[in-house]
Coordinates of C-alpha atoms and ligand atoms in Angstrom, one line a residue:
X9 CA 83.6 210.5 67.8
X10 CA 85.9 211.0 66.7
X11 CA 88.7 207.6 65.8
X12 CA 90.0 205.5 68.8
X13 CA 94.0 205.9 68.9
X14 CA 93.9 204.0 71.7
X15 CA 92.2 201.0 70.7
X16 CA 94.1 198.7 69.3
X17 CA 92.7 196.4 66.2
X18 CA 90.6 193.3 66.7
X19 CA 88.0 193.4 68.8
X20 CA 85.0 191.5 69.0
X21 CA 86.8 188.6 67.1
X22 CA 85.3 185.4 67.2
X23 CA 84.7 183.5 70.1
X24 CA 85.7 179.5 70.3
X25 CA 83.6 177.0 71.6
X26 CA 82.5 177.0 75.6
X27 CA 84.2 173.8 77.9
X28 CA 81.5 171.8 77.9
X29 CA 79.4 171.5 80.7
X30 CA 75.9 170.8 82.2
X31 CA 73.8 173.8 81.1
X32 CA 71.8 174.8 83.4
X33 CA 67.9 175.4 83.2
X34 CA 68.4 178.6 85.2
X35 CA 67.0 181.9 82.8
X36 CA 68.8 183.4 80.2
X37 CA 68.4 186.9 81.4
X38 CA 70.3 189.6 83.6
X39 CA 69.4 188.5 86.2
X40 CA 73.2 187.8 88.5
X41 CA 76.0 190.3 88.0
X42 CA 79.4 188.5 88.6
X43 CA 83.0 189.3 89.9
X44 CA 85.1 186.9 91.7
X45 CA 86.5 186.5 94.6
X46 CA 90.7 186.1 94.6
X47 CA 92.6 186.2 97.4
X48 CA 91.8 188.3 100.9
X49 CA 95.8 189.3 98.6
X50 CA 98.2 191.7 100.6
X51 CA 98.6 194.6 99.5
X52 CA 102.3 194.5 97.1
X53 CA 101.2 192.0 95.0
X54 CA 98.7 193.6 92.5
X55 CA 98.7 192.3 88.8
X56 CA 101.3 192.9 86.9
X57 CA 103.6 196.4 88.5
X58 CA 104.2 196.0 91.7
X59 CA 106.4 199.2 93.9
X60 CA 105.1 202.1 92.0
X61 CA 103.6 204.9 93.2
X62 CA 100.8 205.8 94.4
X63 CA 100.3 209.4 93.3
X64 CA 96.0 208.9 92.6
X65 CA 94.9 210.2 95.6
X66 CA 94.5 213.4 94.6
X67 CA 97.0 214.6 92.7
X68 CA 96.0 213.7 89.5
X69 CA 93.8 215.9 87.1
X70 CA 90.1 216.5 88.6
X71 CA 87.8 214.1 87.2
X72 CA 84.2 213.5 87.5
X73 CA 83.2 212.6 91.4
X74 CA 81.4 209.5 91.2
X75 CA 81.5 208.4 94.4
X76 CA 78.3 207.5 95.1
X77 CA 75.6 206.0 92.4
X78 CA 76.0 207.1 89.1
X79 CA 76.0 210.9 88.7
X80 CA 72.4 210.8 86.3
X81 CA 72.3 214.1 86.1
X82 CA 75.6 214.5 85.2
X83 CA 76.5 216.0 82.6
X84 CA 75.3 214.2 78.7
X85 CA 77.4 212.1 75.5
X86 CA 76.7 213.5 72.5
X87 CA 75.0 210.5 71.3
X88 CA 72.7 209.8 74.2
X89 CA 69.3 210.0 72.1
X90 CA 70.3 207.1 70.2
X91 CA 69.0 205.0 73.2
X92 CA 65.5 203.8 72.8
X93 CA 66.3 204.3 68.3
X94 CA 63.8 202.6 66.4
X95 CA 61.4 202.9 68.9
X96 CA 57.8 203.4 69.1
X97 CA 56.5 203.9 72.5
X98 CA 52.5 204.9 73.9
X99 CA 52.3 205.6 77.3
X100 CA 49.0 206.1 79.2
X101 CA 48.1 208.2 81.5
X102 CA 45.8 210.0 83.8
X103 CA 47.5 213.1 84.1
X104 CA 48.3 215.1 80.6
X105 CA 51.0 216.5 82.8
X106 CA 53.2 213.6 83.9
X107 CA 52.9 211.2 81.1
X108 CA 53.7 214.5 79.4
X109 CA 56.8 214.5 81.2
X110 CA 57.8 210.8 80.2
X111 CA 57.4 210.7 76.5
X112 CA 59.3 214.4 76.1
X113 CA 62.1 211.7 78.0
X114 CA 61.6 209.2 76.2
X115 CA 61.8 211.2 72.5
X116 CA 64.9 212.9 74.0
X117 CA 67.2 209.3 74.4
X118 CA 65.5 208.5 70.4
X119 CA 62.8 207.0 70.6
X120 CA 61.6 206.8 67.2
X121 CA 57.4 207.3 67.7
X122 CA 55.8 208.3 70.5
X123 CA 51.4 208.4 71.8
X124 CA 50.3 209.8 74.4
X125 CA 47.1 209.1 76.2
X126 CA 44.9 210.2 78.9
X127 CA 42.6 206.9 78.8
X128 CA 41.6 204.0 78.6
X129 CA 40.4 203.3 75.9
X130 CA 41.9 206.0 73.8
X131 CA 45.7 203.4 75.1
X132 CA 43.3 200.6 73.7
X133 CA 42.9 201.4 70.4
X134 CA 46.7 203.0 69.4
X135 CA 47.6 199.3 70.5
X136 CA 44.1 198.0 68.4
X137 CA 45.1 200.2 65.4
X138 CA 49.0 200.1 65.0
X139 CA 48.9 196.3 65.8
X140 CA 52.7 194.4 66.3
X141 CA 54.2 198.1 66.2
X142 CA 53.9 199.2 68.8
X143 CA 57.4 197.9 71.1
X144 CA 56.4 199.6 74.7
X145 CA 53.9 200.5 76.0
X146 CA 53.5 202.4 79.5
X147 CA 50.8 201.8 81.2
X148 CA 49.7 204.1 85.1
X149 CA 48.2 201.7 86.6
X150 CA 45.3 204.4 88.0
X151 CA 44.0 203.8 84.9
X152 CA 42.6 199.9 86.9
X153 CA 42.3 201.4 90.5
X154 CA 41.1 196.9 90.9
X155 CA 44.5 196.0 92.5
X156 CA 42.8 192.1 90.9
X157 CA 41.0 193.6 87.1
X158 CA 44.5 195.4 86.5
X159 CA 46.0 191.7 86.7
X160 CA 43.1 190.7 84.4
X161 CA 44.3 193.9 82.4
X162 CA 47.9 193.1 82.0
X163 CA 47.3 189.7 81.6
X164 CA 45.0 189.7 78.4
X165 CA 47.5 192.3 76.8
X166 CA 50.0 189.6 77.4
X167 CA 48.3 187.6 74.3
X168 CA 46.7 190.3 72.6
X169 CA 49.4 192.0 72.2
X170 CA 52.1 189.9 72.2
X171 CA 54.7 191.8 70.6
X172 CA 54.7 194.5 73.1
X173 CA 56.6 195.2 76.1
X174 CA 54.2 196.4 79.1
X175 CA 55.6 198.4 81.2
X176 CA 53.0 199.3 85.0
X177 CA 53.9 203.0 85.9
X178 CA 53.2 204.3 89.5
X179 CA 53.5 206.8 91.5
X180 CA 56.3 204.7 93.7
X181 CA 57.6 201.6 93.8
X182 CA 56.3 199.4 96.3
X183 CA 55.5 195.4 97.6
X184 CA 51.7 195.9 95.7
X185 CA 52.5 197.6 92.5
X186 CA 54.8 195.5 91.6
X187 CA 53.3 191.7 92.8
X188 CA 50.8 192.7 90.3
X189 CA 53.0 193.7 87.5
X190 CA 54.8 190.3 87.9
X191 CA 50.9 188.6 88.7
X192 CA 50.2 190.5 84.7
X193 CA 53.1 189.7 83.4
X194 CA 54.5 193.1 82.7
X195 CA 57.6 193.8 81.5
X196 CA 58.8 196.6 83.6
X197 CA 57.5 198.3 86.4
X198 CA 58.0 201.9 86.4
X199 CA 58.3 204.6 88.9
X200 CA 56.5 207.5 87.7
X201 CA 58.9 210.6 89.1
X202 CA 62.1 208.3 87.4
X203 CA 64.0 210.7 85.2
X204 CA 65.3 210.4 81.8
X205 CA 67.9 208.2 82.1
X206 CA 65.7 205.8 84.6
X207 CA 63.3 205.7 82.2
X208 CA 66.1 204.3 79.2
X209 CA 67.0 202.6 80.6
X210 CA 63.9 200.5 82.0
X211 CA 62.5 201.1 78.9
X212 CA 64.9 199.4 77.1
X213 CA 65.0 195.9 79.1
X214 CA 61.3 196.2 79.1
X215 CA 61.7 196.3 74.9
X216 CA 64.7 193.0 74.9
X217 CA 63.4 191.6 77.3
X218 CA 60.3 189.8 76.9
X219 CA 61.6 191.0 73.4
X220 CA 63.7 187.2 74.5
X221 CA 60.7 185.8 76.8
X222 CA 57.7 186.0 73.5
X223 CA 60.0 186.0 70.0
X224 CA 60.6 188.9 69.1
X225 CA 63.4 190.2 67.2
X226 CA 64.8 192.2 70.1
X227 CA 65.7 189.1 72.0
X228 CA 68.9 190.1 72.4
X229 CA 71.1 187.8 74.5
X230 CA 72.3 189.8 77.9
X231 CA 75.3 191.9 77.1
X232 CA 78.3 192.1 80.1
X233 CA 81.4 194.9 79.8
X234 CA 84.0 193.3 82.4
X235 CA 87.4 196.1 82.6
X236 CA 90.1 195.1 83.2
X237 CA 93.5 197.9 83.8
X238 CA 96.0 195.1 82.7
X239 CA 95.9 192.0 81.4
X240 CA 94.7 189.1 83.4
X241 CA 92.9 191.4 85.6
X242 CA 89.1 190.0 84.0
X243 CA 90.8 186.6 84.3
X244 CA 91.5 186.9 88.6
X245 CA 88.5 188.9 88.8
X246 CA 85.9 187.1 87.4
X247 CA 87.1 184.4 85.2
X248 CA 84.3 181.8 86.3
X249 CA 81.8 184.3 86.4
X250 CA 82.7 185.1 82.9
X251 CA 83.0 181.4 82.2
X252 CA 79.5 180.8 83.3
X253 CA 77.8 183.5 81.7
X254 CA 78.8 182.9 78.3
X255 CA 77.8 179.3 80.1
X256 CA 73.8 180.4 79.7
X257 CA 74.0 182.0 76.7
X258 CA 75.6 186.2 77.7
X259 CA 78.0 188.1 75.5
X260 CA 80.8 188.7 77.4
X261 CA 83.6 191.3 76.1
X262 CA 87.1 192.0 77.9
X263 CA 88.1 195.4 77.5
X264 CA 92.0 195.2 79.2
X265 CA 93.2 199.6 79.1
X266 CA 96.5 198.9 79.4
X267 CA 99.4 195.7 77.3
X268 CA 101.4 195.6 80.2
X269 CA 104.4 196.4 80.2
X270 CA 105.8 196.7 83.4
X271 CA 104.7 192.7 84.0
X272 CA 107.0 191.7 80.1
X273 CA 106.8 191.6 77.0
X274 CA 103.2 193.6 75.6
X275 CA 103.7 192.1 72.7
X276 CA 103.3 188.2 74.0
X277 CA 101.4 189.2 77.7
X278 CA 98.4 191.3 74.7
X279 CA 98.2 187.5 73.2
X280 CA 98.2 185.9 76.6
X281 CA 95.4 187.6 77.5
X282 CA 93.4 187.7 74.1
X283 CA 94.2 183.8 74.2
X284 CA 92.7 184.1 78.0
X285 CA 89.8 185.9 77.0
X286 CA 89.2 182.7 74.5
X287 CA 89.8 180.3 77.0
X288 CA 86.9 181.5 78.4
X289 CA 84.4 182.4 75.7
X290 CA 84.5 185.7 75.5
X291 CA 85.2 189.1 72.6
X292 CA 87.7 191.0 74.0
X293 CA 89.5 194.4 72.8
X294 CA 92.4 195.9 74.1
X295 CA 93.8 200.2 74.5
X296 CA 96.9 201.2 74.7
X297 CA 97.2 203.1 78.2
X298 CA 100.9 202.8 79.9
X299 CA 100.7 200.2 82.4
X300 CA 101.2 202.8 86.1
X301 CA 100.2 205.4 85.0
X302 CA 96.5 204.7 84.0
X303 CA 94.2 207.7 84.0
X304 CA 90.1 208.5 85.2
X305 CA 91.5 211.7 82.4
X306 CA 88.8 212.5 79.5
X307 CA 91.0 209.9 77.0
X308 CA 90.3 207.1 79.1
X309 CA 86.8 207.9 79.6
X310 CA 86.3 207.7 76.3
X311 CA 88.1 205.2 75.4
X312 CA 85.4 202.4 77.5
X313 CA 82.9 205.4 76.1
X314 CA 83.5 203.5 72.8
X315 CA 83.7 200.1 73.7
X316 CA 80.4 200.5 76.4
X317 CA 78.4 202.5 72.4
X318 CA 79.8 199.4 70.5
X319 CA 78.6 196.6 72.6
X320 CA 75.7 198.8 74.9
X321 CA 76.4 196.3 77.7
X322 CA 73.5 195.1 80.6
X323 CA 76.1 194.9 83.3
X324 CA 79.8 196.3 83.6
X325 CA 82.4 194.8 85.5
X326 CA 85.5 196.9 86.7
X327 CA 88.1 197.1 89.8
X328 CA 86.8 197.9 93.5
X329 CA 88.2 201.5 94.7
X330 CA 89.1 199.3 97.5
X331 CA 92.8 198.5 95.5
X332 CA 95.5 199.6 96.5
X333 CA 97.0 199.5 92.8
X334 CA 96.0 203.3 90.8
X335 CA 95.2 201.9 87.6
X336 CA 92.9 199.3 89.7
X337 CA 91.1 202.6 90.8
X338 CA 91.6 205.1 88.1
X339 CA 89.6 202.8 85.8
X340 CA 87.9 202.0 88.1
X341 CA 86.6 205.8 88.3
X342 CA 86.4 205.7 84.2
X343 CA 84.1 203.5 84.0
X344 CA 82.0 204.4 86.4
X345 CA 81.7 207.6 84.2
X346 CA 82.2 205.8 81.4
X347 CA 79.2 202.8 82.3
X348 CA 76.6 206.0 83.9
X349 CA 74.3 205.2 81.6
X350 CA 74.8 200.7 81.9
X351 CA 71.6 199.0 84.0
X352 CA 74.2 197.3 86.6
X353 CA 77.4 197.6 87.8
X354 CA 80.2 195.9 89.9
X355 CA 82.9 196.0 91.1
X356 CA 84.9 192.9 91.6
X357 CA 87.5 191.5 93.7
X358 CA 91.4 191.3 93.0
X359 CA 94.3 189.9 94.3
X360 CA 95.2 194.5 95.4
X361 CA 92.3 194.9 96.5
X362 CA 91.9 196.7 100.4
X363 CA 90.2 195.5 103.6
X364 CA 87.6 198.0 102.3
X365 CA 86.3 195.8 99.6
X366 CA 83.2 194.6 100.6
X367 CA 81.2 192.6 99.0
X368 CA 77.6 192.5 98.3
X369 CA 75.9 189.7 96.1
X370 CA 78.0 186.5 96.0
X371 CA 77.9 184.4 91.8
X372 CA 77.6 180.7 92.8
X373 CA 80.5 179.1 90.0
X374 CA 80.5 175.3 89.2
X375 CA 83.7 173.2 89.5
X376 CA 84.2 173.8 85.3
X377 CA 83.8 177.4 85.6
X378 CA 86.6 177.1 87.7
X379 CA 88.5 174.5 85.7
X380 CA 88.0 177.6 82.9
X381 CA 89.0 180.5 85.2
X382 CA 92.6 178.6 85.6
X383 CA 93.1 177.7 82.0
X384 CA 92.8 180.8 81.1
X385 CA 94.9 182.5 83.2
X386 CA 97.2 179.8 82.7
X387 CA 97.2 181.3 79.7
X388 CA 99.3 184.0 81.4
X389 CA 101.9 182.6 81.3
X390 CA 104.6 185.0 81.0
X391 CA 103.4 185.8 84.5
X392 CA 102.7 182.7 86.5
X393 CA 106.3 181.6 87.3
X394 CA 106.3 184.8 89.1
X395 CA 102.9 186.2 90.8
X396 CA 102.6 184.0 94.3
X397 CA 98.7 185.1 94.1
X398 CA 98.7 182.7 91.0
X399 CA 98.8 179.9 92.5
X400 CA 96.1 176.9 91.7
X401 CA 94.9 176.5 95.3
X402 CA 95.2 179.8 96.3
X403 CA 92.4 180.4 93.4
X404 CA 90.1 177.3 93.8
X405 CA 90.0 177.8 98.0
X406 CA 89.3 181.1 97.9
X407 CA 86.9 180.9 95.5
X408 CA 85.4 177.7 97.8
X409 CA 85.7 180.4 100.4
X410 CA 82.7 183.0 98.7
X411 CA 80.9 179.6 98.1
X412 CA 79.6 180.1 101.7
X413 CA 77.6 182.6 101.1
X414 CA 76.4 181.1 97.8
X415 CA 74.6 177.1 98.2
X416 CA 77.1 176.0 95.2
X417 CA 80.3 175.4 96.5
X418 CA 82.7 178.8 95.1
X419 CA 81.3 181.6 93.9
X420 CA 83.2 184.8 93.0
X421 CA 82.4 188.3 94.7
X422 CA 80.4 191.8 93.8
X423 CA 80.8 195.4 94.9
X424 CA 77.0 195.9 93.6
X425 CA 77.7 200.1 92.7
X426 CA 74.7 200.3 90.6
X427 CA 71.7 197.3 90.1
X428 CA 68.6 197.8 88.0
X429 CA 65.6 195.8 88.8
X430 CA 64.0 193.6 86.7
X431 CA 60.5 192.1 87.3
X432 CA 61.0 188.6 88.2
X433 CA 64.1 188.3 87.9
X434 CA 66.3 188.7 92.2
X435 CA 67.0 192.1 93.1
X436 CA 70.7 190.3 95.4
Ligands
ZN9 ZN1 96.0 195.1 88.1

């Protein structure tokens, strides 16, 4: 990609230590997403830009239609072939055409080497001939029709080939297939007819989560990118959730798309936003689109794409489409296009969200997370005296309200746009 005139320097700053808190014992893998609930607020108190016209509804330049679950079949970015860069993969399927289809998709997306076989003996020989050298093996369940024996095989391979993540493929993802894979310790299940992007996402996740569990080099921490239109949006919408995930061991980057000139001096607001991200333990990045006039046009998409390419997030959080602020809606649309390859995408609630904001996932957070969120919001000192939605009592009581949907005292709500499942992890 070319230069990035929109991005300001300072990406990926070292983060400060996370607030100490009783670390939870739950898994640190990519299971929950986040976002939070701010207020049920009125539309005319959108952060950082009040009283602006809303020209976005249909009057702006044409853009990719992202109104449903993402355009998997849409045009690919020029770098899409690197998604599986460096991975060596075996595909075992008794149907050579079906296996060939999967293998072609894997090669297309940058796999270093893909071996194909239609039989069990060949499959095992490939793994044994390349010990510790096959990162992921896709194995169709029909190669062993008996479910009990299938579980036993998977379990055996987990010990014999500890460096290889096994992905069970099936014609349809039934509960029986999933259960078999889960009991046998497979890293993932995959529908055999899945298209390249879905295949790549599942394989990449299988490799990384397997490596994380078994100590391989690919065991990376889950990564989340939170995109906001203005300097305080990410903290207000998902501050507690960000802090909780940092405690869980996630790498989190906050990307702010404008310097918030409508809400005050842009230099000061930029510094406040950077400090707020540091309070939460997140890295920080900032673009310089015009406050109040952000569009979902190509340059916005490309600016987000560059950060997505660098961060490679497992989860992308952004504004909801159900928002009265035109900048928020534009950033939502641009982020959905830029994040079309990100396995999980969800939307957080801004104070300007409409009553149509319909959260279907609630991330429980603790007192220390809410405190960190409040501290991060306090970092936006230039705003705190003039913005009613920054009232701490309102922020706390809103998080308390959403907690009713979880077993926790507090929660932040999310609208899930896309959620790629992983075995052993809850889907909602
Ligand atoms: Zn905003």
